[in-house]
PDB file of C-alpha atoms in Angstrom:
ATOM      1  CA  MET A   1      -9.949  31.020  27.584  1.00  0.00           C
ATOM      2  CA  ASN A   2      -7.860  32.069  31.018  1.00  0.00           C
ATOM      3  CA  ARG A   3      -5.343  34.866  29.890  1.00  0.00           C
ATOM      4  CA  GLN A   4      -1.779  33.937  29.366  1.00  0.00           C
ATOM      5  CA  LYS A   5       0.488  34.581  31.875  1.00  0.00           C
ATOM      6  CA  CYS A   6       3.410  37.302  31.253  1.00  0.00           C
ATOM      7  CA  VAL A   7       6.559  37.440  33.124  1.00  0.00           C
ATOM      8  CA  THR A   8       9.375  40.253  33.070  1.00  0.00           C
ATOM      9  CA  VAL A   9      12.780  39.044  33.248  1.00  0.00           C
ATOM     10  CA  PHE A  10      15.345  41.666  34.121  1.00  0.00           C
ATOM     11  CA  GLY A  11      18.836  40.401  33.381  1.00  0.00           C
ATOM     12  CA  GLY A  12      17.082  37.135  31.059  1.00  0.00           C
ATOM     13  CA  SER A  13      20.357  36.953  28.507  1.00  0.00           C
ATOM     14  CA  GLY A  14      22.670  35.867  31.139  1.00  0.00           C
ATOM     15  CA  PHE A  15      23.378  32.533  32.480  1.00  0.00           C
ATOM     16  CA  ILE A  16      20.425  31.798  34.167  1.00  0.00           C
ATOM     17  CA  GLY A  17      18.324  33.793  31.996  1.00  0.00           C
ATOM     18  CA  ARG A  18      18.469  31.549  29.538  1.00  0.00           C
ATOM     19  CA  TYR A  19      17.754  28.999  31.270  1.00  0.00           C
ATOM     20  CA  LEU A  20      14.990  30.281  32.973  1.00  0.00           C
ATOM     21  CA  VAL A  21      13.322  32.254  29.799  1.00  0.00           C
ATOM     22  CA  GLU A  22      13.400  28.644  28.185  1.00  0.00           C
ATOM     23  CA  ARG A  23      11.996  26.669  31.251  1.00  0.00           C
ATOM     24  CA  LEU A  24       9.010  29.555  31.886  1.00  0.00           C
ATOM     25  CA  ALA A  25       8.444  29.063  27.722  1.00  0.00           C
ATOM     26  CA  GLU A  26       7.885  25.904  28.790  1.00  0.00           C
ATOM     27  CA  ALA A  27       5.479  26.077  31.791  1.00  0.00           C
ATOM     28  CA  GLY A  28       3.275  28.499  29.413  1.00  0.00           C
ATOM     29  CA  TRP A  29       4.556  31.735  30.210  1.00  0.00           C
ATOM     30  CA  ARG A  30       4.769  34.718  28.219  1.00  0.00           C
ATOM     31  CA  VAL A  31       8.199  35.564  28.759  1.00  0.00           C
ATOM     32  CA  ARG A  32       9.185  39.250  28.436  1.00  0.00           C
ATOM     33  CA  VAL A  33      12.955  39.612  28.507  1.00  0.00           C
ATOM     34  CA  ALA A  34      14.247  43.405  29.871  1.00  0.00           C
ATOM     35  CA  VAL A  35      18.064  43.339  28.899  1.00  0.00           C
ATOM     36  CA  ARG A  36      19.957  46.623  28.079  1.00  0.00           C
ATOM     37  CA  HIS A  37      21.323  45.369  24.372  1.00  0.00           C
ATOM     38  CA  PRO A  38      17.954  43.755  23.459  1.00  0.00           C
ATOM     39  CA  ASN A  39      19.739  42.522  19.826  1.00  0.00           C
ATOM     40  CA  ALA A  40      21.926  40.776  21.575  1.00  0.00           C
ATOM     41  CA  ALA A  41      19.877  38.659  23.382  1.00  0.00           C
ATOM     42  CA  LEU A  42      18.079  37.547  20.084  1.00  0.00           C
ATOM     43  CA  TYR A  43      18.548  33.534  20.546  1.00  0.00           C
ATOM     44  CA  LEU A  44      16.209  33.691  23.609  1.00  0.00           C
ATOM     45  CA  LYS A  45      13.376  33.884  20.921  1.00  0.00           C
ATOM     46  CA  THR A  46      13.710  30.673  19.634  1.00  0.00           C
ATOM     47  CA  LEU A  47      13.475  29.033  23.572  1.00  0.00           C
ATOM     48  CA  GLY A  48       9.813  29.758  22.859  1.00  0.00           C
ATOM     49  CA  ASP A  49       7.346  29.503  20.832  1.00  0.00           C
ATOM     50  CA  VAL A  50       6.409  32.248  17.903  1.00  0.00           C
ATOM     51  CA  GLY A  51       5.530  35.283  19.567  1.00  0.00           C
ATOM     52  CA  GLN A  52       6.713  33.910  23.463  1.00  0.00           C
ATOM     53  CA  ILE A  53       9.149  35.809  23.813  1.00  0.00           C
ATOM     54  CA  ASP A  54       9.900  39.177  23.941  1.00  0.00           C
ATOM     55  CA  LEU A  55      13.252  41.725  24.293  1.00  0.00           C
ATOM     56  CA  VAL A  56      12.157  45.183  25.407  1.00  0.00           C
ATOM     57  CA  ALA A  57      15.073  47.849  26.226  1.00  0.00           C
ATOM     58  CA  ALA A  58      15.653  48.081  30.158  1.00  0.00           C
ATOM     59  CA  ASN A  59      17.856  49.147  32.266  1.00  0.00           C
ATOM     60  CA  VAL A  60      17.700  49.403  36.019  1.00  0.00           C
ATOM     61  CA  GLY A  61      19.465  53.088  36.268  1.00  0.00           C
ATOM     62  CA  HIS A  62      16.679  54.345  33.707  1.00  0.00           C
ATOM     63  CA  PRO A  63      12.972  53.970  35.721  1.00  0.00           C
ATOM     64  CA  ALA A  64      11.087  55.211  33.254  1.00  0.00           C
ATOM     65  CA  SER A  65      12.304  52.350  31.771  1.00  0.00           C
ATOM     66  CA  VAL A  66      11.790  49.338  33.685  1.00  0.00           C
ATOM     67  CA  ALA A  67       8.561  51.166  34.170  1.00  0.00           C
ATOM     68  CA  ARG A  68       7.910  49.553  30.854  1.00  0.00           C
ATOM     69  CA  ALA A  69       8.965  46.514  30.753  1.00  0.00           C
ATOM     70  CA  LEU A  70       6.661  45.897  33.552  1.00  0.00           C
ATOM     71  CA  LYS A  71       3.854  47.408  32.088  1.00  0.00           C
ATOM     72  CA  GLY A  72       0.793  44.533  32.482  1.00  0.00           C
ATOM     73  CA  ALA A  73       2.863  42.218  33.750  1.00  0.00           C
ATOM     74  CA  ASP A  74       1.796  39.298  36.196  1.00  0.00           C
ATOM     75  CA  ALA A  75       4.864  38.571  38.290  1.00  0.00           C
ATOM     76  CA  ALA A  76       8.730  39.611  37.828  1.00  0.00           C
ATOM     77  CA  VAL A  77      12.306  38.021  38.326  1.00  0.00           C
ATOM     78  CA  ASN A  78      15.134  40.662  38.556  1.00  0.00           C
ATOM     79  CA  LEU A  79      18.649  38.514  37.806  1.00  0.00           C
ATOM     80  CA  VAL A  80      20.900  41.547  37.268  1.00  0.00           C
ATOM     81  CA  GLY A  81      23.929  41.390  39.246  1.00  0.00           C
ATOM     82  CA  ILE A  82      27.541  41.697  38.000  1.00  0.00           C
ATOM     83  CA  LEU A  83      30.954  40.052  39.662  1.00  0.00           C
ATOM     84  CA  TYR A  84      33.638  42.808  38.827  1.00  0.00           C
ATOM     85  CA  GLU A  85      32.845  46.687  38.124  1.00  0.00           C
ATOM     86  CA  SER A  86      34.032  47.994  35.343  1.00  0.00           C
ATOM     87  CA  GLY A  87      33.417  51.665  33.950  1.00  0.00           C
ATOM     88  CA  HIS A  88      29.393  53.129  34.633  1.00  0.00           C
ATOM     89  CA  GLN A  89      28.764  48.982  36.162  1.00  0.00           C
ATOM     90  CA  ARG A  90      28.927  50.070  39.636  1.00  0.00           C
ATOM     91  CA  PHE A  91      27.970  47.312  42.189  1.00  0.00           C
ATOM     92  CA  GLU A  92      25.994  49.827  44.330  1.00  0.00           C
ATOM     93  CA  GLY A  93      24.251  50.899  41.076  1.00  0.00           C
ATOM     94  CA  ILE A  94      23.294  48.123  39.889  1.00  0.00           C
ATOM     95  CA  GLN A  95      23.042  45.020  43.711  1.00  0.00           C
ATOM     96  CA  ALA A  96      22.403  48.017  46.156  1.00  0.00           C
ATOM     97  CA  ASP A  97      19.989  50.225  44.147  1.00  0.00           C
ATOM     98  CA  GLY A  98      18.940  48.721  40.714  1.00  0.00           C
ATOM     99  CA  PRO A  99      16.236  45.495  42.354  1.00  0.00           C
ATOM    100  CA  GLY A 100      14.590  48.990  44.597  1.00  0.00           C
ATOM    101  CA  ILE A 101      13.931  49.946  41.692  1.00  0.00           C
ATOM    102  CA  ILE A 102      12.408  47.443  39.445  1.00  0.00           C
ATOM    103  CA  ALA A 103      10.565  46.109  43.299  1.00  0.00           C
ATOM    104  CA  ARG A 104       8.959  50.007  43.592  1.00  0.00           C
ATOM    105  CA  ALA A 105       8.178  49.385  39.898  1.00  0.00           C
ATOM    106  CA  ALA A 106       6.741  46.265  40.158  1.00  0.00           C
ATOM    107  CA  ALA A 107       4.629  47.328  43.301  1.00  0.00           C
ATOM    108  CA  SER A 108       3.220  50.543  41.475  1.00  0.00           C
ATOM    109  CA  ALA A 109       2.196  48.222  38.236  1.00  0.00           C
ATOM    110  CA  GLY A 110       0.285  45.879  40.183  1.00  0.00           C
ATOM    111  CA  VAL A 111       2.541  42.952  39.845  1.00  0.00           C
ATOM    112  CA  HIS A 112       1.824  40.194  41.498  1.00  0.00           C
ATOM    113  CA  ALA A 113       5.016  37.583  42.324  1.00  0.00           C
ATOM    114  CA  PHE A 114       8.269  39.078  42.269  1.00  0.00           C
ATOM    115  CA  VAL A 115      11.646  36.900  42.841  1.00  0.00           C
ATOM    116  CA  GLN A 116      14.655  39.058  43.285  1.00  0.00           C
ATOM    117  CA  VAL A 117      18.286  36.522  43.103  1.00  0.00           C
ATOM    118  CA  SER A 118      20.786  37.514  45.198  1.00  0.00           C
ATOM    119  CA  ALA A 119      23.621  35.645  46.127  1.00  0.00           C
ATOM    120  CA  LEU A 120      24.707  32.659  49.195  1.00  0.00           C
ATOM    121  CA  GLY A 121      26.691  35.121  51.517  1.00  0.00           C
ATOM    122  CA  ALA A 122      24.611  38.379  50.867  1.00  0.00           C
ATOM    123  CA  SER A 123      25.498  40.269  54.250  1.00  0.00           C
ATOM    124  CA  ASP A 124      26.129  44.181  55.518  1.00  0.00           C
ATOM    125  CA  HIS A 125      28.782  42.806  57.517  1.00  0.00           C
ATOM    126  CA  SER A 126      30.284  40.747  55.124  1.00  0.00           C
ATOM    127  CA  PRO A 127      33.571  42.392  54.323  1.00  0.00           C
ATOM    128  CA  SER A 128      32.733  42.389  50.354  1.00  0.00           C
ATOM    129  CA  ARG A 129      31.359  44.855  48.679  1.00  0.00           C
ATOM    130  CA  TYR A 130      29.670  42.637  46.196  1.00  0.00           C
ATOM    131  CA  ALA A 131      28.100  40.786  49.170  1.00  0.00           C
ATOM    132  CA  ARG A 132      27.147  44.137  50.694  1.00  0.00           C
ATOM    133  CA  THR A 133      25.249  45.511  47.940  1.00  0.00           C
ATOM    134  CA  LYS A 134      23.683  42.025  47.437  1.00  0.00           C
ATOM    135  CA  TRP A 135      22.020  42.442  51.060  1.00  0.00           C
ATOM    136  CA  ARG A 136      21.558  46.320  50.648  1.00  0.00           C
ATOM    137  CA  GLY A 137      19.228  45.021  47.375  1.00  0.00           C
ATOM    138  CA  GLU A 138      17.370  42.778  49.003  1.00  0.00           C
ATOM    139  CA  GLN A 139      16.028  45.406  51.514  1.00  0.00           C
ATOM    140  CA  GLU A 140      15.191  47.459  49.177  1.00  0.00           C
ATOM    141  CA  VAL A 141      13.877  44.784  47.552  1.00  0.00           C
ATOM    142  CA  LEU A 142      11.842  43.793  50.790  1.00  0.00           C
ATOM    143  CA  ALA A 143      11.190  47.152  51.808  1.00  0.00           C
ATOM    144  CA  ALA A 144       9.070  47.877  48.663  1.00  0.00           C
ATOM    145  CA  PHE A 145       7.418  44.683  47.533  1.00  0.00           C
ATOM    146  CA  PRO A 146       7.007  42.677  50.863  1.00  0.00           C
ATOM    147  CA  ARG A 147       5.669  39.806  49.265  1.00  0.00           C
ATOM    148  CA  ALA A 148       8.988  38.964  47.520  1.00  0.00           C
ATOM    149  CA  THR A 149      11.094  35.829  47.301  1.00  0.00           C
ATOM    150  CA  ILE A 150      14.445  36.220  47.887  1.00  0.00           C
ATOM    151  CA  LEU A 151      16.964  33.143  46.266  1.00  0.00           C
ATOM    152  CA  ARG A 152      20.423  32.966  47.477  1.00  0.00           C
ATOM    153  CA  PRO A 153      22.304  30.478  45.439  1.00  0.00           C
ATOM    154  CA  SER A 154      25.899  29.092  45.971  1.00  0.00           C
ATOM    155  CA  LEU A 155      28.295  28.716  43.057  1.00  0.00           C
ATOM    156  CA  VAL A 156      26.644  28.225  40.066  1.00  0.00           C
ATOM    157  CA  ILE A 157      27.188  25.923  37.394  1.00  0.00           C
ATOM    158  CA  GLY A 158      26.410  24.804  33.812  1.00  0.00           C
ATOM    159  CA  PRO A 159      27.951  24.595  30.188  1.00  0.00           C
ATOM    160  CA  GLU A 160      28.240  28.249  30.302  1.00  0.00           C
ATOM    161  CA  ASP A 161      29.947  29.086  34.118  1.00  0.00           C
ATOM    162  CA  GLY A 162      32.518  31.060  34.945  1.00  0.00           C
ATOM    163  CA  PHE A 163      34.662  28.938  36.950  1.00  0.00           C
ATOM    164  CA  PHE A 164      35.230  25.357  35.769  1.00  0.00           C
ATOM    165  CA  ASN A 165      34.903  27.185  32.129  1.00  0.00           C
ATOM    166  CA  ARG A 166      37.404  29.520  33.209  1.00  0.00           C
ATOM    167  CA  PHE A 167      40.194  27.347  35.136  1.00  0.00           C
ATOM    168  CA  ALA A 168      39.982  24.624  32.657  1.00  0.00           C
ATOM    169  CA  ARG A 169      40.893  27.272  29.863  1.00  0.00           C
ATOM    170  CA  MET A 170      43.947  27.713  32.804  1.00  0.00           C
ATOM    171  CA  ALA A 171      44.546  24.832  32.506  1.00  0.00           C
ATOM    172  CA  ARG A 172      45.218  23.860  29.472  1.00  0.00           C
ATOM    173  CA  ILE A 173      47.937  26.950  29.057  1.00  0.00           C
ATOM    174  CA  LEU A 174      49.413  26.779  32.324  1.00  0.00           C
ATOM    175  CA  PRO A 175      51.726  24.105  34.091  1.00  0.00           C
ATOM    176  CA  PHE A 176      50.506  24.793  37.206  1.00  0.00           C
ATOM    177  CA  LEU A 177      46.741  26.121  38.805  1.00  0.00           C
ATOM    178  CA  PRO A 178      46.558  28.746  41.526  1.00  0.00           C
ATOM    179  CA  LEU A 179      44.620  28.197  44.474  1.00  0.00           C
ATOM    180  CA  PRO A 180      43.272  31.412  46.486  1.00  0.00           C
ATOM    181  CA  GLY A 181      41.112  30.395  49.092  1.00  0.00           C
ATOM    182  CA  LEU A 182      42.190  27.266  49.944  1.00  0.00           C
ATOM    183  CA  GLY A 183      40.090  26.091  52.351  1.00  0.00           C
ATOM    184  CA  THR A 184      36.503  27.752  51.620  1.00  0.00           C
ATOM    185  CA  ARG A 185      33.823  25.553  51.254  1.00  0.00           C
ATOM    186  CA  PHE A 186      31.578  26.144  48.418  1.00  0.00           C
ATOM    187  CA  GLN A 187      28.305  24.450  47.780  1.00  0.00           C
ATOM    188  CA  PRO A 188      27.611  24.571  43.960  1.00  0.00           C
ATOM    189  CA  VAL A 189      24.448  24.443  42.334  1.00  0.00           C
ATOM    190  CA  VAL A 190      22.913  23.108  39.213  1.00  0.00           C
ATOM    191  CA  VAL A 191      21.589  26.131  36.794  1.00  0.00           C
ATOM    192  CA  THR A 192      18.765  24.476  35.979  1.00  0.00           C
ATOM    193  CA  ASP A 193      17.707  24.009  39.305  1.00  0.00           C
ATOM    194  CA  VAL A 194      18.426  27.161  40.173  1.00  0.00           C
ATOM    195  CA  ALA A 195      16.000  27.978  37.379  1.00  0.00           C
ATOM    196  CA  ALA A 196      12.807  25.702  38.666  1.00  0.00           C
ATOM    197  CA  ALA A 197      13.896  27.282  42.282  1.00  0.00           C
ATOM    198  CA  ILE A 198      12.769  30.261  40.331  1.00  0.00           C
ATOM    199  CA  ALA A 199       9.733  29.366  38.449  1.00  0.00           C
ATOM    200  CA  THR A 200       8.188  27.730  41.361  1.00  0.00           C
ATOM    201  CA  ALA A 201       8.905  30.774  43.328  1.00  0.00           C
ATOM    202  CA  LEU A 202       6.942  31.961  40.700  1.00  0.00           C
ATOM    203  CA  GLU A 203       4.046  30.022  40.566  1.00  0.00           C
ATOM    204  CA  ARG A 204       3.471  29.899  44.223  1.00  0.00           C
ATOM    205  CA  GLY A 205       4.230  33.553  44.834  1.00  0.00           C
ATOM    206  CA  LEU A 206       0.913  34.103  42.366  1.00  0.00           C
ATOM    207  CA  LYS A 207      -1.118  31.942  44.413  1.00  0.00           C
ATOM    208  CA  ASP A 208       0.210  33.964  47.329  1.00  0.00           C
ATOM    209  CA  ASP A 209       1.805  30.866  49.188  1.00  0.00           C
ATOM    210  CA  SER A 210       2.608  32.020  52.704  1.00  0.00           C
ATOM    211  CA  ALA A 211       5.492  29.642  52.538  1.00  0.00           C
ATOM    212  CA  VAL A 212       7.342  32.075  49.960  1.00  0.00           C
ATOM    213  CA  ALA A 213       5.913  35.204  50.743  1.00  0.00           C
ATOM    214  CA  GLY A 214       8.333  37.389  52.157  1.00  0.00           C
ATOM    215  CA  LYS A 215      10.557  34.719  52.563  1.00  0.00           C
ATOM    216  CA  THR A 216      14.065  33.754  51.659  1.00  0.00           C
ATOM    217  CA  PHE A 217      15.820  30.502  50.138  1.00  0.00           C
ATOM    218  CA  GLU A 218      19.523  29.560  50.505  1.00  0.00           C
ATOM    219  CA  LEU A 219      20.394  27.147  47.555  1.00  0.00           C
ATOM    220  CA  GLY A 220      22.948  25.230  47.943  1.00  0.00           C
ATOM    221  CA  GLY A 221      23.750  21.618  45.830  1.00  0.00           C
ATOM    222  CA  PRO A 222      23.708  18.289  47.777  1.00  0.00           C
ATOM    223  CA  GLU A 223      27.521  18.361  48.220  1.00  0.00           C
ATOM    224  CA  VAL A 224      30.012  20.579  50.564  1.00  0.00           C
ATOM    225  CA  MET A 225      33.272  20.777  48.378  1.00  0.00           C
ATOM    226  CA  THR A 226      36.498  23.095  48.633  1.00  0.00           C
ATOM    227  CA  MET A 227      38.255  24.613  45.779  1.00  0.00           C
ATOM    228  CA  ARG A 228      40.704  22.089  45.518  1.00  0.00           C
ATOM    229  CA  THR A 229      38.016  19.516  45.686  1.00  0.00           C
ATOM    230  CA  MET A 230      36.338  21.355  42.635  1.00  0.00           C
ATOM    231  CA  LEU A 231      39.223  21.505  40.397  1.00  0.00           C
ATOM    232  CA  THR A 232      40.529  18.696  41.280  1.00  0.00           C
ATOM    233  CA  HIS A 233      36.891  16.755  39.344  1.00  0.00           C
ATOM    234  CA  MET A 234      37.665  19.189  36.663  1.00  0.00           C
ATOM    235  CA  MET A 235      40.615  17.762  36.132  1.00  0.00           C
ATOM    236  CA  GLU A 236      39.887  14.427  36.381  1.00  0.00           C
ATOM    237  CA  GLU A 237      36.473  15.361  33.320  1.00  0.00           C
ATOM    238  CA  THR A 238      39.037  17.366  31.110  1.00  0.00           C
ATOM    239  CA  GLY A 239      42.593  15.067  31.791  1.00  0.00           C
ATOM    240  CA  LEU A 240      44.233  18.292  32.200  1.00  0.00           C
ATOM    241  CA  TYR A 241      46.281  17.263  35.645  1.00  0.00           C
ATOM    242  CA  ARG A 242      48.164  20.007  36.795  1.00  0.00           C
ATOM    243  CA  PRO A 243      49.482  21.053  40.551  1.00  0.00           C
ATOM    244  CA  LEU A 244      47.341  22.349  42.293  1.00  0.00           C
ATOM    245  CA  ILE A 245      49.764  26.102  44.355  1.00  0.00           C
ATOM    246  CA  PRO A 246      48.344  27.097  47.197  1.00  0.00           C
ATOM    247  CA  MET A 247      48.755  30.939  46.780  1.00  0.00           C
ATOM    248  CA  PRO A 248      49.614  33.401  49.740  1.00  0.00           C
ATOM    249  CA  MET A 249      46.538  35.541  50.251  1.00  0.00           C
ATOM    250  CA  GLY A 250      49.692  38.580  50.048  1.00  0.00           C
ATOM    251  CA  LEU A 251      51.076  37.332  46.936  1.00  0.00           C
ATOM    252  CA  ALA A 252      46.547  36.236  45.672  1.00  0.00           C
ATOM    253  CA  ARG A 253      46.005  40.514  46.463  1.00  0.00           C
ATOM    254  CA  LEU A 254      48.749  41.641  44.852  1.00  0.00           C
ATOM    255  CA  GLN A 255      47.571  39.906  41.873  1.00  0.00           C
ATOM    256  CA  ALA A 256      44.317  41.253  41.955  1.00  0.00           C
ATOM    257  CA  LEU A 257      45.300  44.844  42.346  1.00  0.00           C
ATOM    258  CA  PHE A 258      47.037  44.336  38.791  1.00  0.00           C
ATOM    259  CA  LEU A 259      44.099  41.940  37.421  1.00  0.00           C
ATOM    260  CA  GLU A 260      41.473  44.292  38.098  1.00  0.00           C
ATOM    261  CA  TRP A 261      42.125  46.318  35.409  1.00  0.00           C
ATOM    262  CA  LEU A 262      41.830  43.721  32.028  1.00  0.00           C
ATOM    263  CA  PRO A 263      38.580  43.748  30.652  1.00  0.00           C
ATOM    264  CA  THR A 264      37.555  41.107  32.318  1.00  0.00           C
ATOM    265  CA  PRO A 265      39.437  40.078  35.435  1.00  0.00           C
ATOM    266  CA  PRO A 266      40.475  36.318  36.194  1.00  0.00           C
ATOM    267  CA  LEU A 267      40.236  37.828  39.997  1.00  0.00           C
ATOM    268  CA  THR A 268      39.671  40.923  42.041  1.00  0.00           C
ATOM    269  CA  ARG A 269      40.368  42.334  45.918  1.00  0.00           C
ATOM    270  CA  ASP A 270      37.179  42.013  46.222  1.00  0.00           C
ATOM    271  CA  GLN A 271      36.334  38.626  45.674  1.00  0.00           C
ATOM    272  CA  LEU A 272      39.767  37.620  47.597  1.00  0.00           C
ATOM    273  CA  LYS A 273      36.770  38.841  50.289  1.00  0.00           C
ATOM    274  CA  LEU A 274      34.534  36.809  49.502  1.00  0.00           C
ATOM    275  CA  LEU A 275      36.642  33.880  49.994  1.00  0.00           C
ATOM    276  CA  GLY A 276      37.325  34.596  53.231  1.00  0.00           C
ATOM    277  CA  ALA A 277      34.284  33.275  54.175  1.00  0.00           C
ATOM    278  CA  ASP A 278      32.452  29.659  53.194  1.00  0.00           C
ATOM    279  CA  ASN A 279      30.062  29.896  50.783  1.00  0.00           C
ATOM    280  CA  VAL A 280      27.399  27.196  52.348  1.00  0.00           C
ATOM    281  CA  VAL A 281      23.730  26.894  53.249  1.00  0.00           C
ATOM    282  CA  SER A 282      23.126  27.879  57.282  1.00  0.00           C
ATOM    283  CA  LYS A 283      21.996  26.007  59.522  1.00  0.00           C
ATOM    284  CA  GLY A 284      18.076  25.791  59.439  1.00  0.00           C
ATOM    285  CA  ALA A 285      17.654  28.033  56.586  1.00  0.00           C
ATOM    286  CA  ALA A 286      15.318  26.963  53.851  1.00  0.00           C
ATOM    287  CA  GLY A 287      16.387  25.975  50.590  1.00  0.00           C
ATOM    288  CA  PHE A 288      15.395  23.337  48.144  1.00  0.00           C
ATOM    289  CA  ALA A 289      13.687  21.038  50.192  1.00  0.00           C
ATOM    290  CA  ALA A 290      11.169  23.838  50.677  1.00  0.00           C
ATOM    291  CA  LEU A 291      10.386  24.376  47.306  1.00  0.00           C
ATOM    292  CA  GLY A 292       9.817  20.425  46.435  1.00  0.00           C
ATOM    293  CA  ILE A 293      13.171  20.465  45.039  1.00  0.00           C
ATOM    294  CA  GLU A 294      16.331  17.685  45.020  1.00  0.00           C
ATOM    295  CA  PRO A 295      19.104  19.551  43.599  1.00  0.00           C
ATOM    296  CA  GLN A 296      21.714  17.608  41.793  1.00  0.00           C
ATOM    297  CA  PRO A 297      24.986  17.023  42.565  1.00  0.00           C
ATOM    298  CA  ILE A 298      28.333  18.317  39.921  1.00  0.00           C
ATOM    299  CA  ALA A 299      28.913  14.744  38.716  1.00  0.00           C
ATOM    300  CA  SER A 300      25.366  14.748  36.460  1.00  0.00           C
ATOM    301  CA  ILE A 301      26.392  17.766  34.831  1.00  0.00           C
ATOM    302  CA  LEU A 302      29.961  18.647  34.632  1.00  0.00           C
ATOM    303  CA  PRO A 303      30.974  15.666  32.358  1.00  0.00           C
ATOM    304  CA  ARG A 304      29.041  16.998  29.677  1.00  0.00           C
ATOM    305  CA  TYR A 305      30.628  20.491  28.712  1.00  0.00           C
ATOM    306  CA  MET A 306      34.590  19.384  30.509  1.00  0.00           C
ATOM    307  CA  ALA A 307      34.465  17.248  27.399  1.00  0.00           C
ATOM    308  CA  GLN A 308      35.318  20.226  24.448  1.00  0.00           C
ATOM    309  CA  TYR A 309      38.555  20.053  26.916  1.00  0.00           C
ATOM    310  CA  ARG A 310      39.740  16.602  26.577  1.00  0.00           C
ATOM    311  CA  ALA A 311      41.678  16.277  24.137  1.00  0.00           C
ATOM    312  CA  MET A 312      39.596  14.435  21.662  1.00  0.00           C
ATOM    313  CA  GLY A 313      36.709  15.381  22.864  1.00  0.00           C
ATOM    314  CA  GLN A 314      33.602  13.529  24.150  1.00  0.00           C
ATOM    315  CA  PHE A 315      36.004  10.427  22.886  1.00  0.00           C
ATOM    316  CA  GLY A 316      38.932  11.078  24.803  1.00  0.00           C
TER     317      GLY A 316
END
């Protein structure tokens, strides 16, 4: 009887993580979820059979805990990332140094397949520290684990996303919606498609598939949209129609300066820098098609979770 494959998923309790853990469990993997606070991720254990999903304590800033989480694993995925800095959670430590720590430990542990989930727009030339540290993390991974696969998704959407849900909540209480980065284009991608891409890259990585080993894939949905277009879709699904007011970048920066002090800032100055560039797949870049996946349009999922914001819910 073949031994059940084991994968360690760092940051598996996050938005993408919960869908990835479920998909891997359905595919028969033994899933080890490495998180800072295992007790807060107990809900993940219900996504698989009894004993199939384990929770272990690990912090990318503590190499010994990372090494323990990888012991005996066949594959590893790094989903750890932050959208804004808070306390000891800094871009450099989490997104630039952390991936290298995991990749070096994975190589030492004899892990065979490694997937690093980065972000579309990752670049050493970006004015955004978020994007620059994402790029540095990629380089650290490839230096330590040359066979690793890098995935760069655009804006990831789904029932727990931080984009459509945030603006729908704002529309409930504000008479208008601010519109920074008016012309910036996105290719929103459904979270289950991202999970499928990760799972596919892992399976092919275990088989030493040269088409994924050491390669980078840019993951964008089938539609290119501006923020105005996306918010219009949100309003159509919720019935919360609000004027969309373009926000001058100078005013947006001033607002972000104060919002950054909130425990969960809705906008930061670094995020405004990200909005200065399109978030779409580069021409000629390998993407979903190269992984055999057809991405879903936002209409396939947005109505399901925007209904909660309608006056009469799903019957509104």
